Structures are given as C-alpha cells and as structure tokens.
Amino acid sequence: MAHIIERLVLVVKNQTIQVKDVLRVMPRDVVAEERGKLDEEGHLRGRTYEMIEKMSREGKSGAQIAKALGISRSTVYRIKRRHEDQ
C-alpha cells in the first residue's frame, strides 16, 4: 500500500487523488479483482478505511492521512466513525 501511495504522489498532478488515479497505479490483477467491489458511487468499498487504519497504526495524524489520500480531515474522521459504528 505504501508503494501505491508513493506512486500516486509522483504520478498524480492534481491536488486531489481520485479512484481512477488509484486504479491506474495499482497492479492489473488487483484492479480486476477490485472492480467487482465498487459501490454504487464507484468507490472502492472499505479500501479507504483500510488505508486510513493502516496509516493511523503507523502514527500518522488525521491531517497527514487526509493529505496522502487527497481527502479532507473531516472525511477521514467520518469514514473512521462510520466503520466503528458498524
């Protein structure tokens, strides 16, 4: 996952990383497997949460996680809260 994030930082020229960018840098076999797991909005279900949790365990702050994923801090906390409530 760290490798993918590093590639995204190098490859994506926009300030915000989108799902299409992630799919572009992920290995093709993973992309093919994950395409079946897209929700109705085209987002990878649970993957963002997994990335957030991994970075949290590594000691990254909410701001650092948000910046790495190209989302707002409030989105990071909302995703964490939604998964903790389930």
PDB file of N, CA and C in Angstrom:
ATOM      1  N   MET A   1       0.821  -1.172   0.000  1.00  0.00           N
ATOM      2  CA  MET A   1       0.000   0.000   0.000  1.00  0.00           C
ATOM      3  C   MET A   1       0.878   1.254   0.000  1.00  0.00           C
ATOM      4  N   ALA A   2       1.938   1.238   0.747  1.00  0.00           N
ATOM      5  CA  ALA A   2       2.824   2.403   0.774  1.00  0.00           C
ATOM      6  C   ALA A   2       3.385   2.673  -0.611  1.00  0.00           C
ATOM      7  N   HIS A   3       3.701   1.597  -1.334  1.00  0.00           N
ATOM      8  CA  HIS A   3       4.226   1.741  -2.695  1.00  0.00           C
ATOM      9  C   HIS A   3       3.195   2.431  -3.590  1.00  0.00           C
ATOM     10  N   ILE A   4       1.943   2.036  -3.465  1.00  0.00           N
ATOM     11  CA  ILE A   4       0.878   2.631  -4.278  1.00  0.00           C
ATOM     12  C   ILE A   4       0.727   4.114  -3.952  1.00  0.00           C
ATOM     13  N   ILE A   5       0.756   4.454  -2.684  1.00  0.00           N
ATOM     14  CA  ILE A   5       0.623   5.854  -2.284  1.00  0.00           C
ATOM     15  C   ILE A   5       1.809   6.669  -2.795  1.00  0.00           C
ATOM     16  N   GLU A   6       3.005   6.108  -2.708  1.00  0.00           N
ATOM     17  CA  GLU A   6       4.179   6.803  -3.226  1.00  0.00           C
ATOM     18  C   GLU A   6       4.034   7.051  -4.726  1.00  0.00           C
ATOM     19  N   ARG A   7       3.573   6.037  -5.457  1.00  0.00           N
ATOM     20  CA  ARG A   7       3.375   6.198  -6.902  1.00  0.00           C
ATOM     21  C   ARG A   7       2.321   7.255  -7.188  1.00  0.00           C
ATOM     22  N   LEU A   8       1.251   7.267  -6.398  1.00  0.00           N
ATOM     23  CA  LEU A   8       0.208   8.271  -6.599  1.00  0.00           C
ATOM     24  C   LEU A   8       0.759   9.679  -6.424  1.00  0.00           C
ATOM     25  N   VAL A   9       1.571   9.866  -5.399  1.00  0.00           N
ATOM     26  CA  VAL A   9       2.144  11.183  -5.140  1.00  0.00           C
ATOM     27  C   VAL A   9       3.019  11.624  -6.313  1.00  0.00           C
ATOM     28  N   LEU A  10       3.730  10.672  -6.903  1.00  0.00           N
ATOM     29  CA  LEU A  10       4.606  11.001  -8.026  1.00  0.00           C
ATOM     30  C   LEU A  10       3.856  11.181  -9.346  1.00  0.00           C
ATOM     31  N   VAL A  11       2.811  10.398  -9.560  1.00  0.00           N
ATOM     32  CA  VAL A  11       2.126  10.363 -10.845  1.00  0.00           C
ATOM     33  C   VAL A  11       1.010  11.393 -10.964  1.00  0.00           C
ATOM     34  N   VAL A  12       0.230  11.574  -9.905  1.00  0.00           N
ATOM     35  CA  VAL A  12      -0.947  12.439  -9.973  1.00  0.00           C
ATOM     36  C   VAL A  12      -0.522  13.905  -9.898  1.00  0.00           C
ATOM     37  N   LYS A  13      -0.958  14.664 -10.886  1.00  0.00           N
ATOM     38  CA  LYS A  13      -0.589  16.079 -10.945  1.00  0.00           C
ATOM     39  C   LYS A  13      -1.610  16.979 -10.255  1.00  0.00           C
ATOM     40  N   ASN A  14      -2.835  16.485 -10.069  1.00  0.00           N
ATOM     41  CA  ASN A  14      -3.871  17.254  -9.386  1.00  0.00           C
ATOM     42  C   ASN A  14      -3.638  17.235  -7.886  1.00  0.00           C
ATOM     43  N   GLN A  15      -4.302  18.137  -7.179  1.00  0.00           N
ATOM     44  CA  GLN A  15      -4.182  18.170  -5.723  1.00  0.00           C
ATOM     45  C   GLN A  15      -4.952  17.040  -5.069  1.00  0.00           C
ATOM     46  N   THR A  16      -5.982  16.548  -5.745  1.00  0.00           N
ATOM     47  CA  THR A  16      -6.825  15.509  -5.186  1.00  0.00           C
ATOM     48  C   THR A  16      -6.620  14.201  -5.940  1.00  0.00           C
ATOM     49  N   ILE A  17      -6.399  13.137  -5.205  1.00  0.00           N
ATOM     50  CA  ILE A  17      -6.259  11.806  -5.794  1.00  0.00           C
ATOM     51  C   ILE A  17      -7.645  11.197  -5.886  1.00  0.00           C
ATOM     52  N   GLN A  18      -7.994  10.700  -7.069  1.00  0.00           N
ATOM     53  CA  GLN A  18      -9.306  10.113  -7.297  1.00  0.00           C
ATOM     54  C   GLN A  18      -9.177   8.614  -7.504  1.00  0.00           C
ATOM     55  N   VAL A  19     -10.314   7.921  -7.458  1.00  0.00           N
ATOM     56  CA  VAL A  19     -10.328   6.466  -7.623  1.00  0.00           C
ATOM     57  C   VAL A  19      -9.666   6.070  -8.932  1.00  0.00           C
ATOM     58  N   LYS A  20      -9.944   6.803 -10.002  1.00  0.00           N
ATOM     59  CA  LYS A  20      -9.355   6.465 -11.305  1.00  0.00           C
ATOM     60  C   LYS A  20      -7.827   6.519 -11.245  1.00  0.00           C
ATOM     61  N   ASP A  21      -7.281   7.423 -10.430  1.00  0.00           N
ATOM     62  CA  ASP A  21      -5.832   7.514 -10.277  1.00  0.00           C
ATOM     63  C   ASP A  21      -5.287   6.285  -9.558  1.00  0.00           C
ATOM     64  N   VAL A  22      -5.995   5.865  -8.525  1.00  0.00           N
ATOM     65  CA  VAL A  22      -5.576   4.678  -7.768  1.00  0.00           C
ATOM     66  C   VAL A  22      -5.606   3.455  -8.675  1.00  0.00           C
ATOM     67  N   LEU A  23      -6.673   3.306  -9.448  1.00  0.00           N
ATOM     68  CA  LEU A  23      -6.791   2.162 -10.348  1.00  0.00           C
ATOM     69  C   LEU A  23      -5.688   2.171 -11.400  1.00  0.00           C
ATOM     70  N   ARG A  24      -5.246   3.367 -11.775  1.00  0.00           N
ATOM     71  CA  ARG A  24      -4.202   3.478 -12.798  1.00  0.00           C
ATOM     72  C   ARG A  24      -2.843   2.984 -12.291  1.00  0.00           C
ATOM     73  N   VAL A  25      -2.548   3.150 -11.010  1.00  0.00           N
ATOM     74  CA  VAL A  25      -1.229   2.770 -10.498  1.00  0.00           C
ATOM     75  C   VAL A  25      -1.204   1.398  -9.824  1.00  0.00           C
ATOM     76  N   MET A  26      -2.377   0.833  -9.571  1.00  0.00           N
ATOM     77  CA  MET A  26      -2.423  -0.487  -8.930  1.00  0.00           C
ATOM     78  C   MET A  26      -2.087  -1.574  -9.942  1.00  0.00           C
ATOM     79  N   PRO A  27      -1.524  -2.681  -9.485  1.00  0.00           N
ATOM     80  CA  PRO A  27      -1.263  -3.813 -10.387  1.00  0.00           C
ATOM     81  C   PRO A  27      -2.560  -4.281 -11.049  1.00  0.00           C
ATOM     82  N   ARG A  28      -2.476  -4.678 -12.298  1.00  0.00           N
ATOM     83  CA  ARG A  28      -3.669  -5.040 -13.073  1.00  0.00           C
ATOM     84  C   ARG A  28      -4.488  -6.165 -12.437  1.00  0.00           C
ATOM     85  N   ASP A  29      -3.843  -7.146 -11.847  1.00  0.00           N
ATOM     86  CA  ASP A  29      -4.604  -8.253 -11.248  1.00  0.00           C
ATOM     87  C   ASP A  29      -5.420  -7.780 -10.055  1.00  0.00           C
ATOM     88  N   VAL A  30      -4.892  -6.838  -9.295  1.00  0.00           N
ATOM     89  CA  VAL A  30      -5.628  -6.284  -8.149  1.00  0.00           C
ATOM     90  C   VAL A  30      -6.799  -5.449  -8.645  1.00  0.00           C
ATOM     91  N   VAL A  31      -6.573  -4.661  -9.682  1.00  0.00           N
ATOM     92  CA  VAL A  31      -7.639  -3.827 -10.241  1.00  0.00           C
ATOM     93  C   VAL A  31      -8.779  -4.707 -10.734  1.00  0.00           C
ATOM     94  N   ALA A  32      -8.469  -5.767 -11.442  1.00  0.00           N
ATOM     95  CA  ALA A  32      -9.505  -6.660 -11.957  1.00  0.00           C
ATOM     96  C   ALA A  32     -10.312  -7.267 -10.820  1.00  0.00           C
ATOM     97  N   GLU A  33      -9.646  -7.657  -9.756  1.00  0.00           N
ATOM     98  CA  GLU A  33     -10.331  -8.241  -8.603  1.00  0.00           C
ATOM     99  C   GLU A  33     -11.206  -7.215  -7.898  1.00  0.00           C
ATOM    100  N   GLU A  34     -10.714  -5.997  -7.759  1.00  0.00           N
ATOM    101  CA  GLU A  34     -11.425  -4.965  -7.017  1.00  0.00           C
ATOM    102  C   GLU A  34     -12.579  -4.346  -7.793  1.00  0.00           C
ATOM    103  N   ARG A  35     -12.574  -4.417  -9.108  1.00  0.00           N
ATOM    104  CA  ARG A  35     -13.653  -3.814  -9.893  1.00  0.00           C
ATOM    105  C   ARG A  35     -15.009  -4.364  -9.475  1.00  0.00           C
ATOM    106  N   GLY A  36     -15.048  -5.596  -9.024  1.00  0.00           N
ATOM    107  CA  GLY A  36     -16.297  -6.185  -8.566  1.00  0.00           C
ATOM    108  C   GLY A  36     -16.726  -5.686  -7.203  1.00  0.00           C
ATOM    109  N   LYS A  37     -15.885  -4.938  -6.535  1.00  0.00           N
ATOM    110  CA  LYS A  37     -16.181  -4.466  -5.191  1.00  0.00           C
ATOM    111  C   LYS A  37     -16.491  -2.974  -5.148  1.00  0.00           C
ATOM    112  N   LEU A  38     -16.794  -2.381  -6.302  1.00  0.00           N
ATOM    113  CA  LEU A  38     -17.127  -0.968  -6.325  1.00  0.00           C
ATOM    114  C   LEU A  38     -18.549  -0.766  -5.821  1.00  0.00           C
ATOM    115  N   ASP A  39     -18.767   0.269  -5.040  1.00  0.00           N
ATOM    116  CA  ASP A  39     -20.117   0.575  -4.585  1.00  0.00           C
ATOM    117  C   ASP A  39     -20.858   1.368  -5.658  1.00  0.00           C
ATOM    118  N   GLU A  40     -22.076   1.800  -5.338  1.00  0.00           N
ATOM    119  CA  GLU A  40     -22.905   2.485  -6.334  1.00  0.00           C
ATOM    120  C   GLU A  40     -22.306   3.804  -6.814  1.00  0.00           C
ATOM    121  N   GLU A  41     -21.393   4.384  -6.071  1.00  0.00           N
ATOM    122  CA  GLU A  41     -20.764   5.635  -6.482  1.00  0.00           C
ATOM    123  C   GLU A  41     -19.417   5.408  -7.152  1.00  0.00           C
ATOM    124  N   GLY A  42     -19.022   4.148  -7.324  1.00  0.00           N
ATOM    125  CA  GLY A  42     -17.754   3.852  -7.979  1.00  0.00           C
ATOM    126  C   GLY A  42     -16.549   3.901  -7.064  1.00  0.00           C
ATOM    127  N   HIS A  43     -16.773   3.909  -5.751  1.00  0.00           N
ATOM    128  CA  HIS A  43     -15.672   3.940  -4.793  1.00  0.00           C
ATOM    129  C   HIS A  43     -15.320   2.521  -4.362  1.00  0.00           C
ATOM    130  N   LEU A  44     -14.074   2.312  -4.043  1.00  0.00           N
ATOM    131  CA  LEU A  44     -13.664   1.005  -3.543  1.00  0.00           C
ATOM    132  C   LEU A  44     -14.147   0.863  -2.113  1.00  0.00           C
ATOM    133  N   ARG A  45     -15.054  -0.077  -1.914  1.00  0.00           N
ATOM    134  CA  ARG A  45     -15.630  -0.280  -0.586  1.00  0.00           C
ATOM    135  C   ARG A  45     -14.576  -0.734   0.412  1.00  0.00           C
ATOM    136  N   GLY A  46     -14.506  -0.051   1.511  1.00  0.00           N
ATOM    137  CA  GLY A  46     -13.650  -0.481   2.608  1.00  0.00           C
ATOM    138  C   GLY A  46     -12.169  -0.209   2.415  1.00  0.00           C
ATOM    139  N   ARG A  47     -11.723   0.011   1.185  1.00  0.00           N
ATOM    140  CA  ARG A  47     -10.288   0.199   0.949  1.00  0.00           C
ATOM    141  C   ARG A  47      -9.790   1.491   1.575  1.00  0.00           C
ATOM    142  N   THR A  48     -10.579   2.531   1.467  1.00  0.00           N
ATOM    143  CA  THR A  48     -10.164   3.805   2.051  1.00  0.00           C
ATOM    144  C   THR A  48     -10.028   3.652   3.554  1.00  0.00           C
ATOM    145  N   TYR A  49     -10.992   2.962   4.177  1.00  0.00           N
ATOM    146  CA  TYR A  49     -10.928   2.733   5.613  1.00  0.00           C
ATOM    147  C   TYR A  49      -9.681   1.936   5.979  1.00  0.00           C
ATOM    148  N   GLU A  50      -9.387   0.906   5.193  1.00  0.00           N
ATOM    149  CA  GLU A  50      -8.199   0.091   5.469  1.00  0.00           C
ATOM    150  C   GLU A  50      -6.926   0.932   5.382  1.00  0.00           C
ATOM    151  N   MET A  51      -6.870   1.815   4.388  1.00  0.00           N
ATOM    152  CA  MET A  51      -5.707   2.686   4.248  1.00  0.00           C
ATOM    153  C   MET A  51      -5.610   3.651   5.422  1.00  0.00           C
ATOM    154  N   ILE A  52      -6.746   4.186   5.839  1.00  0.00           N
ATOM    155  CA  ILE A  52      -6.772   5.103   6.978  1.00  0.00           C
ATOM    156  C   ILE A  52      -6.305   4.386   8.239  1.00  0.00           C
ATOM    157  N   GLU A  53      -6.805   3.194   8.472  1.00  0.00           N
ATOM    158  CA  GLU A  53      -6.419   2.446   9.670  1.00  0.00           C
ATOM    159  C   GLU A  53      -4.939   2.101   9.660  1.00  0.00           C
ATOM    160  N   LYS A  54      -4.426   1.698   8.518  1.00  0.00           N
ATOM    161  CA  LYS A  54      -3.006   1.355   8.418  1.00  0.00           C
ATOM    162  C   LYS A  54      -2.137   2.570   8.741  1.00  0.00           C
ATOM    163  N   MET A  55      -2.485   3.705   8.160  1.00  0.00           N
ATOM    164  CA  MET A  55      -1.700   4.919   8.414  1.00  0.00           C
ATOM    165  C   MET A  55      -1.844   5.375   9.860  1.00  0.00           C
ATOM    166  N   SER A  56      -3.017   5.179  10.450  1.00  0.00           N
ATOM    167  CA  SER A  56      -3.216   5.528  11.862  1.00  0.00           C
ATOM    168  C   SER A  56      -2.308   4.679  12.744  1.00  0.00           C
ATOM    169  N   ARG A  57      -2.245   3.373  12.451  1.00  0.00           N
ATOM    170  CA  ARG A  57      -1.371   2.477  13.221  1.00  0.00           C
ATOM    171  C   ARG A  57       0.095   2.860  13.066  1.00  0.00           C
ATOM    172  N   GLU A  58       0.442   3.459  11.927  1.00  0.00           N
ATOM    173  CA  GLU A  58       1.821   3.903  11.698  1.00  0.00           C
ATOM    174  C   GLU A  58       2.119   5.220  12.415  1.00  0.00           C
ATOM    175  N   GLY A  59       1.090   5.786  13.066  1.00  0.00           N
ATOM    176  CA  GLY A  59       1.292   7.012  13.840  1.00  0.00           C
ATOM    177  C   GLY A  59       1.035   8.294  13.075  1.00  0.00           C
ATOM    178  N   LYS A  60       0.457   8.196  11.888  1.00  0.00           N
ATOM    179  CA  LYS A  60       0.167   9.394  11.102  1.00  0.00           C
ATOM    180  C   LYS A  60      -1.053  10.110  11.681  1.00  0.00           C
ATOM    181  N   SER A  61      -1.036  11.422  11.598  1.00  0.00           N
ATOM    182  CA  SER A  61      -2.157  12.231  12.095  1.00  0.00           C
ATOM    183  C   SER A  61      -3.282  12.241  11.066  1.00  0.00           C
ATOM    184  N   GLY A  62      -4.448  12.703  11.495  1.00  0.00           N
ATOM    185  CA  GLY A  62      -5.580  12.823  10.579  1.00  0.00           C
ATOM    186  C   GLY A  62      -5.255  13.719   9.405  1.00  0.00           C
ATOM    187  N   ALA A  63      -4.515  14.790   9.656  1.00  0.00           N
ATOM    188  CA  ALA A  63      -4.132  15.717   8.588  1.00  0.00           C
ATOM    189  C   ALA A  63      -3.177  15.053   7.595  1.00  0.00           C
ATOM    190  N   GLN A  64      -2.232  14.279   8.100  1.00  0.00           N
ATOM    191  CA  GLN A  64      -1.293  13.591   7.222  1.00  0.00           C
ATOM    192  C   GLN A  64      -2.002  12.543   6.372  1.00  0.00           C
ATOM    193  N   ILE A  65      -2.936  11.816   6.981  1.00  0.00           N
ATOM    194  CA  ILE A  65      -3.695  10.799   6.256  1.00  0.00           C
ATOM    195  C   ILE A  65      -4.531  11.459   5.173  1.00  0.00           C
ATOM    196  N   ALA A  66      -5.208  12.532   5.528  1.00  0.00           N
ATOM    197  CA  ALA A  66      -6.052  13.239   4.563  1.00  0.00           C
ATOM    198  C   ALA A  66      -5.227  13.721   3.376  1.00  0.00           C
ATOM    199  N   LYS A  67      -4.074  14.274   3.645  1.00  0.00           N
ATOM    200  CA  LYS A  67      -3.220  14.776   2.570  1.00  0.00           C
ATOM    201  C   LYS A  67      -2.755  13.630   1.669  1.00  0.00           C
ATOM    202  N   ALA A  68      -2.354  12.514   2.266  1.00  0.00           N
ATOM    203  CA  ALA A  68      -1.876  11.366   1.484  1.00  0.00           C
ATOM    204  C   ALA A  68      -2.973  10.791   0.592  1.00  0.00           C
ATOM    205  N   LEU A  69      -4.201  10.800   1.086  1.00  0.00           N
ATOM    206  CA  LEU A  69      -5.311  10.216   0.335  1.00  0.00           C
ATOM    207  C   LEU A  69      -6.044  11.226  -0.541  1.00  0.00           C
ATOM    208  N   GLY A  70      -5.716  12.494  -0.382  1.00  0.00           N
ATOM    209  CA  GLY A  70      -6.368  13.520  -1.176  1.00  0.00           C
ATOM    210  C   GLY A  70      -7.804  13.775  -0.771  1.00  0.00           C
ATOM    211  N   ILE A  71      -8.062  13.634   0.525  1.00  0.00           N
ATOM    212  CA  ILE A  71      -9.404  13.892   1.059  1.00  0.00           C
ATOM    213  C   ILE A  71      -9.283  14.849   2.231  1.00  0.00           C
ATOM    214  N   SER A  72     -10.405  15.360   2.704  1.00  0.00           N
ATOM    215  CA  SER A  72     -10.361  16.293   3.829  1.00  0.00           C
ATOM    216  C   SER A  72     -10.203  15.536   5.150  1.00  0.00           C
ATOM    217  N   ARG A  73      -9.749  16.260   6.170  1.00  0.00           N
ATOM    218  CA  ARG A  73      -9.635  15.653   7.504  1.00  0.00           C
ATOM    219  C   ARG A  73     -10.991  15.193   7.996  1.00  0.00           C
ATOM    220  N   SER A  74     -12.020  15.992   7.745  1.00  0.00           N
ATOM    221  CA  SER A  74     -13.355  15.610   8.213  1.00  0.00           C
ATOM    222  C   SER A  74     -13.812  14.310   7.548  1.00  0.00           C
ATOM    223  N   THR A  75     -13.430  14.094   6.297  1.00  0.00           N
ATOM    224  CA  THR A  75     -13.772  12.842   5.622  1.00  0.00           C
ATOM    225  C   THR A  75     -13.056  11.669   6.272  1.00  0.00           C
ATOM    226  N   VAL A  76     -11.805  11.861   6.648  1.00  0.00           N
ATOM    227  CA  VAL A  76     -11.058  10.799   7.339  1.00  0.00           C
ATOM    228  C   VAL A  76     -11.797  10.402   8.609  1.00  0.00           C
ATOM    229  N   TYR A  77     -12.182  11.380   9.406  1.00  0.00           N
ATOM    230  CA  TYR A  77     -12.856  11.082  10.672  1.00  0.00           C
ATOM    231  C   TYR A  77     -14.252  10.505  10.452  1.00  0.00           C
ATOM    232  N   ARG A  78     -14.944  10.971   9.415  1.00  0.00           N
ATOM    233  CA  ARG A  78     -16.277  10.445   9.109  1.00  0.00           C
ATOM    234  C   ARG A  78     -16.190   8.971   8.691  1.00  0.00           C
ATOM    235  N   ILE A  79     -15.205   8.622   7.874  1.00  0.00           N
ATOM    236  CA  ILE A  79     -15.035   7.233   7.443  1.00  0.00           C
ATOM    237  C   ILE A  79     -14.704   6.356   8.642  1.00  0.00           C
ATOM    238  N   LYS A  80     -13.812   6.824   9.511  1.00  0.00           N
ATOM    239  CA  LYS A  80     -13.464   6.044  10.701  1.00  0.00           C
ATOM    240  C   LYS A  80     -14.687   5.836  11.591  1.00  0.00           C
ATOM    241  N   ARG A  81     -15.452   6.896  11.811  1.00  0.00           N
ATOM    242  CA  ARG A  81     -16.632   6.809  12.672  1.00  0.00           C
ATOM    243  C   ARG A  81     -17.668   5.859  12.074  1.00  0.00           C
ATOM    244  N   ARG A  82     -17.880   5.940  10.769  1.00  0.00           N
ATOM    245  CA  ARG A  82     -18.871   5.072  10.103  1.00  0.00           C
ATOM    246  C   ARG A  82     -18.493   3.597  10.269  1.00  0.00           C
ATOM    247  N   HIS A  83     -17.210   3.272  10.135  1.00  0.00           N
ATOM    248  CA  HIS A  83     -16.797   1.877  10.275  1.00  0.00           C
ATOM    249  C   HIS A  83     -16.786   1.422  11.718  1.00  0.00           C
ATOM    250  N   GLU A  84     -16.509   2.314  12.637  1.00  0.00           N
ATOM    251  CA  GLU A  84     -16.525   1.952  14.062  1.00  0.00           C
ATOM    252  C   GLU A  84     -17.931   1.720  14.560  1.00  0.00           C
ATOM    253  N   ASP A  85     -18.939   2.391  13.946  1.00  0.00           N
ATOM    254  CA  ASP A  85     -20.335   2.246  14.344  1.00  0.00           C
ATOM    255  C   ASP A  85     -20.956   0.964  13.821  1.00  0.00           C
ATOM    256  N   GLN A  86     -20.312   0.338  12.843  1.00  0.00           N
ATOM    257  CA  GLN A  86     -20.896  -0.879  12.248  1.00  0.00           C
ATOM    258  C   GLN A  86     -20.664  -2.091  13.105  1.00  0.00           C
TER     259      GLN A  86
END
